[in-house]
Amino acid sequence: VQLGSNADVNQVVVKLNPDSSWGPRTQTIQVLGREQSATAFTNLTNATQYSFSPASGNTVTIPVSGRVADVQLKYTSNSGAPAGQTAEFQVIGTAAPNPDLTVTALSASPASPVETDAITLTSTVRNGGSAASGATNVNFYLGTTKVGTANVAGLAAGATATVSANIGPRDAGTYQLTAKVDEANSVIEQNESNNSFTSSTALTVRPVDSSDLVAATTWSPGNPAAGNTVTFSTTIKNQGTVASAAGAHGITVTVLNDAGTVVRTLTGTYTGTIAAGATVGPVNLGTWTAANGKYTVRTVLADDANELPVKRTNNTTNQSFFVGRGANMPYDYYEAEDGTVGGGAAVVGPSRDIGTIPGEASGRKAVTLNGNGAYVEWTTKASSNSLVARFSIPDAPGGGGINSTLNIYVNGQFLKPINLTSKYSWLYGNETAPGNSPGAGPRHIYDEANVLLGTTVPAGSKIRLQKDPANSTTYAIDFINLEQVSPIVNPDPAKYAVPAGFTHQDVQNALDRVRMDTTGNLIGVYLPAGDYQTSQKFQVYGKAVRVVGAGPWYTRFYAPTTSENSDIGFRAESSANGSVFTGFAYFGNYVTRIDGPGKVFDFSNVANIVIDNIWVEHQVCMYWGANTDNITIKNSRIRNTFADGINMTNGSTDNLVTNVEARTTGDDSFALFSAIDAGGADEKNNVYENLTAILPWRAAGLAVYGGYANTFRNIYIADTLTYSGITISSLDFGYPMNGFGADPPTRFENISIVRAGGHFWGQQTFPAIWVFSASKVFQGIRVNDVDIIDPTYSGIMFQTNYVGGQPQFPVKDTIFTNVSISGAQKSGDAFDAKSGFGIWVNEMPEPGQGPAVGTATFNNLRLSNNAQDIKNTTSTFTIVRN
């Protein structure tokens, strides 16, 4: 082993793993170079480990006779770089007798099929090794999709076998043919890297001679709010090889709600021949008055007389359609309290007490499974092959959590268990800085677990979580998510490097390979499905790179389970501007909040980066951006963090956060903080839209501190535990910061806030919307089309910060339009006197503070079912109601 000349090596560990026939003996491990030393190790035995400390640049010679199964070189320290540096690793000796399986030929029959022909793939397998092989198989691929498998019997050394698989008819197109023998590595071979064979001739499937009509339905506006008139239209394309028949081509569009009920049917017709390759329309179908919810738009084209039956399967298309507020995520929610319970299971709640099973549950209700046979069951709305459960199980007596399982049943039959742990859930003590030691009172008690079911559960099935004798503890279930998932294939194998394995270094090596590519061929790294182990940050620099995973259910990064609070994720330099990160998950090992590390995407001074379809859990933050511009974060899920979900700060401008769900964050789920301590100037032109924030256990669903020309729209916030649903504040927290700019204003639009508010900082209660004029100017605020429902203490609270007995900045130029507040009732707890207000102008929120100062205007304010609609006993604040 030739050590790198710049390596800073503390210790090299050589581990010998010979087979059982290798008896005790004496060998010498020699360090050549400046030290010229040699050390003899006697009585070497199976799996013995030896350590020594060579200097950088030295050569380590390890002469080993006999049959050696494994020689490992391990660096235990290297202060100058994230890993050891090795210039050369050479193994000298004669390989033991073993088979060596290869594919030597691959063909398709018929050679030029049409899309109605059944296709047979045939491969020739050869054992080029020096020993017989056992039975195995060959997997056949079209591109990266496995389409068939053929069994291969045992082969003598030098023997060949020809095997085939019928893969049925295929859609028209050109496909790369690949065969892989012994892909599961069931046969031990001399060479495991030569099992794949790709044909030099692609398979081309020709289309049949037929028309082929497909529909595309669009609607306007594309993202409507409840009450909007939505107009639907459809275009028709003939993607076949012959023209359609003349006459009328009927179109039927139905809008189905989440339960599958048709809420609107629209029809239209295009009359005339549609030439091959032509698109006609749009055909106006009519309108529908939108209502909040998740819908399916189903378009059915009448069969064309010139379409063969094989071309009619795409005459019906389904498109998802989301109206209103919140993220449109690909999974369905099933609240436990809405399911069927039995076997002694019980619905508990409602409650808003922190540290209790119902108080920390969504909807403030949950189901307990405390005895054998207790279960909660739901009827599935759609086909699903994955499950996420939000649960609570007890902590260990001394903290640190326990592990358990809970059984899953489908239609009354046991399917599999889901693994649960309370390692990451239990926190205790004061709300400002809860810790892991029991005894101070529970503060945070829920976590989530996820599992691939291994089968598709059809719509209309019964899926159940049940405590059986094998499930060793007691359980509380808040909700489950069900989702149909499938892996994302490599977008272009010629342009994406693939890591050699699943270690951190394997991935970093692939990133570096793309960075150092001088041909221009490599544009990114594809991360195949698998569990990747990482304990530090990946470094992305030098050029823009696309980091693409197989999807967050399949490509997963895990921090070490044997340690805690590992700072894993990505850092990027400005030389990597334009990079894309998509299709993977990060599961951290944080058990408490540590400010500074723990951000999966810890970015500063970068731009034009896309973060898409990412799942983050058990981290401090998903994203922290300081002076980051033109960043897009979309289609992602943030869960069970110890601080913010997403925070933009220090002059971050022109960023887009869209279609993201955050739940159970340990600080603000979505934040914008106009600090200037780390560079940058004003925060402006940022858009946060179509977001869901539920169950933040510390701080708000959305928090905005300063800036201007920023827009926050189409948002759903529910069940905050300690704080407001939305914080609008000019408090600087002691950092250099810019307040709110006057023009263009800061806009909050089309938002629902449900069961929000809590108590924090000792005796202060928080509302659904907290308006806090503090250490910087507070102005230019526009709040439009907001519904506040069932707040814990109050709907909207105005507060002003005081220093030395004097107010700082007043509320000014602040306008609320089309706001409704309902259900603000007396809390009945220790803070009852500070509850029940639709709008509260706070006269003295904390000792040393004073009444709110300023003016706010309300246009079309709607108040109902509140203990007191407006409380304003101050002479310092004016509410103008139009």
PDB file of C-alpha atoms in Angstrom, residues 23-115:
ATOM      1  CA  GLY A  23      -3.629 -21.947  10.680  1.00  0.00           C
ATOM      2  CA  PRO A  24      -1.452 -19.922  13.051  1.00  0.00           C
ATOM      3  CA  ARG A  25       1.777 -18.628  11.513  1.00  0.00           C
ATOM      4  CA  THR A  26       4.265 -15.775  11.641  1.00  0.00           C
ATOM      5  CA  GLN A  27       4.305 -12.922   9.134  1.00  0.00           C
ATOM      6  CA  THR A  28       6.113  -9.614   8.813  1.00  0.00           C
ATOM      7  CA  ILE A  29       4.415  -6.313   8.060  1.00  0.00           C
ATOM      8  CA  GLN A  30       7.111  -4.024   6.711  1.00  0.00           C
ATOM      9  CA  VAL A  31       7.024  -0.220   6.464  1.00  0.00           C
ATOM     10  CA  LEU A  32       9.390   0.956   3.711  1.00  0.00           C
ATOM     11  CA  GLY A  33      10.536   4.504   3.036  1.00  0.00           C
ATOM     12  CA  ARG A  34      11.909   7.028   5.460  1.00  0.00           C
ATOM     13  CA  GLU A  35      11.409   4.768   8.474  1.00  0.00           C
ATOM     14  CA  GLN A  36      12.794   1.530   6.937  1.00  0.00           C
ATOM     15  CA  SER A  37      11.187  -0.498   9.657  1.00  0.00           C
ATOM     16  CA  ALA A  38       9.698  -3.956   9.825  1.00  0.00           C
ATOM     17  CA  THR A  39       7.526  -5.551  12.476  1.00  0.00           C
ATOM     18  CA  ALA A  40       6.961  -9.292  12.810  1.00  0.00           C
ATOM     19  CA  PHE A  41       3.613 -10.500  14.098  1.00  0.00           C
ATOM     20  CA  THR A  42       3.589 -14.038  15.387  1.00  0.00           C
ATOM     21  CA  ASN A  43       0.859 -16.596  15.770  1.00  0.00           C
ATOM     22  CA  LEU A  44      -1.430 -14.922  13.221  1.00  0.00           C
ATOM     23  CA  THR A  45      -4.933 -16.318  13.529  1.00  0.00           C
ATOM     24  CA  ASN A  46      -8.269 -15.911  11.836  1.00  0.00           C
ATOM     25  CA  ALA A  47      -9.654 -12.319  11.824  1.00  0.00           C
ATOM     26  CA  THR A  48      -6.728 -10.943  13.848  1.00  0.00           C
ATOM     27  CA  GLN A  49      -6.202  -7.176  13.708  1.00  0.00           C
ATOM     28  CA  TYR A  50      -2.799  -5.415  13.693  1.00  0.00           C
ATOM     29  CA  SER A  51      -2.047  -1.726  14.117  1.00  0.00           C
ATOM     30  CA  PHE A  52       1.024   0.382  13.320  1.00  0.00           C
ATOM     31  CA  SER A  53       1.845   4.025  12.533  1.00  0.00           C
ATOM     32  CA  PRO A  54       3.728   4.708   9.276  1.00  0.00           C
ATOM     33  CA  ALA A  55       4.627   8.184   8.099  1.00  0.00           C
ATOM     34  CA  SER A  56       3.071   9.773   5.058  1.00  0.00           C
ATOM     35  CA  GLY A  57       4.646   8.740   1.747  1.00  0.00           C
ATOM     36  CA  ASN A  58       5.771   5.342   3.086  1.00  0.00           C
ATOM     37  CA  THR A  59       5.054   1.972   1.541  1.00  0.00           C
ATOM     38  CA  VAL A  60       3.432  -0.720   3.680  1.00  0.00           C
ATOM     39  CA  THR A  61       4.256  -4.252   2.516  1.00  0.00           C
ATOM     40  CA  ILE A  62       1.999  -7.015   3.836  1.00  0.00           C
ATOM     41  CA  PRO A  63       3.257 -10.469   2.738  1.00  0.00           C
ATOM     42  CA  VAL A  64       0.563 -13.023   3.483  1.00  0.00           C
ATOM     43  CA  SER A  65       0.735 -16.634   2.412  1.00  0.00           C
ATOM     44  CA  GLY A  66      -2.198 -18.990   2.403  1.00  0.00           C
ATOM     45  CA  ARG A  67      -5.777 -18.309   1.351  1.00  0.00           C
ATOM     46  CA  VAL A  68      -6.783 -14.860   2.553  1.00  0.00           C
ATOM     47  CA  ALA A  69     -10.399 -13.790   2.278  1.00  0.00           C
ATOM     48  CA  ASP A  70     -10.076 -10.154   3.229  1.00  0.00           C
ATOM     49  CA  VAL A  71      -7.347  -7.577   3.815  1.00  0.00           C
ATOM     50  CA  GLN A  72      -8.633  -4.232   5.033  1.00  0.00           C
ATOM     51  CA  LEU A  73      -6.722  -0.964   5.203  1.00  0.00           C
ATOM     52  CA  LYS A  74      -8.294   1.435   7.697  1.00  0.00           C
ATOM     53  CA  TYR A  75      -7.344   5.002   8.547  1.00  0.00           C
ATOM     54  CA  THR A  76      -8.279   5.918  12.070  1.00  0.00           C
ATOM     55  CA  SER A  77      -7.234   9.559  11.781  1.00  0.00           C
ATOM     56  CA  ASN A  78      -6.344  12.090   9.111  1.00  0.00           C
ATOM     57  CA  SER A  79      -6.578  15.671  10.258  1.00  0.00           C
ATOM     58  CA  GLY A  80      -5.802  17.252   6.909  1.00  0.00           C
ATOM     59  CA  ALA A  81      -8.686  15.790   4.877  1.00  0.00           C
ATOM     60  CA  PRO A  82     -11.993  13.978   5.381  1.00  0.00           C
ATOM     61  CA  ALA A  83     -10.459  10.570   4.571  1.00  0.00           C
ATOM     62  CA  GLY A  84      -7.132   8.798   4.177  1.00  0.00           C
ATOM     63  CA  GLN A  85      -5.033   9.142   1.047  1.00  0.00           C
ATOM     64  CA  THR A  86      -3.736   6.030  -0.680  1.00  0.00           C
ATOM     65  CA  ALA A  87      -1.781   6.214  -3.901  1.00  0.00           C
ATOM     66  CA  GLU A  88      -1.685   2.493  -4.746  1.00  0.00           C
ATOM     67  CA  PHE A  89      -3.145  -0.765  -3.420  1.00  0.00           C
ATOM     68  CA  GLN A  90      -1.697  -3.915  -5.027  1.00  0.00           C
ATOM     69  CA  VAL A  91      -2.605  -7.535  -4.238  1.00  0.00           C
ATOM     70  CA  ILE A  92      -0.077 -10.167  -5.429  1.00  0.00           C
ATOM     71  CA  GLY A  93      -0.872 -13.860  -5.436  1.00  0.00           C
ATOM     72  CA  THR A  94      -2.880 -16.614  -7.085  1.00  0.00           C
ATOM     73  CA  ALA A  95      -6.646 -16.512  -6.856  1.00  0.00           C
ATOM     74  CA  ALA A  96      -8.361 -19.505  -5.262  1.00  0.00           C
ATOM     75  CA  PRO A  97     -10.436 -21.762  -7.613  1.00  0.00           C
ATOM     76  CA  ASN A  98     -13.861 -20.240  -8.203  1.00  0.00           C
ATOM     77  CA  PRO A  99     -16.388 -19.960 -11.027  1.00  0.00           C
ATOM     78  CA  ASP A 100     -16.672 -16.791 -13.093  1.00  0.00           C
ATOM     79  CA  LEU A 101     -20.049 -16.220 -14.760  1.00  0.00           C
ATOM     80  CA  THR A 102     -20.404 -13.898 -17.740  1.00  0.00           C
ATOM     81  CA  VAL A 103     -23.029 -13.198 -20.396  1.00  0.00           C
ATOM     82  CA  THR A 104     -21.482 -13.624 -23.841  1.00  0.00           C
ATOM     83  CA  ALA A 105     -24.491 -13.008 -26.111  1.00  0.00           C
ATOM     84  CA  LEU A 106     -27.934 -11.372 -25.980  1.00  0.00           C
ATOM     85  CA  SER A 107     -30.680 -11.252 -28.604  1.00  0.00           C
ATOM     86  CA  ALA A 108     -34.397 -10.601 -29.090  1.00  0.00           C
ATOM     87  CA  SER A 109     -36.987 -12.498 -31.105  1.00  0.00           C
ATOM     88  CA  PRO A 110     -38.577 -11.313 -33.287  1.00  0.00           C
ATOM     89  CA  ALA A 111     -35.706  -9.017 -34.166  1.00  0.00           C
ATOM     90  CA  SER A 112     -38.016  -6.244 -35.478  1.00  0.00           C
ATOM     91  CA  PRO A 113     -41.263  -6.586 -33.530  1.00  0.00           C
ATOM     92  CA  VAL A 114     -44.348  -4.437 -33.620  1.00  0.00           C
ATOM     93  CA  GLU A 115     -45.976  -3.462 -30.348  1.00  0.00           C
TER      94      GLU A 115
END
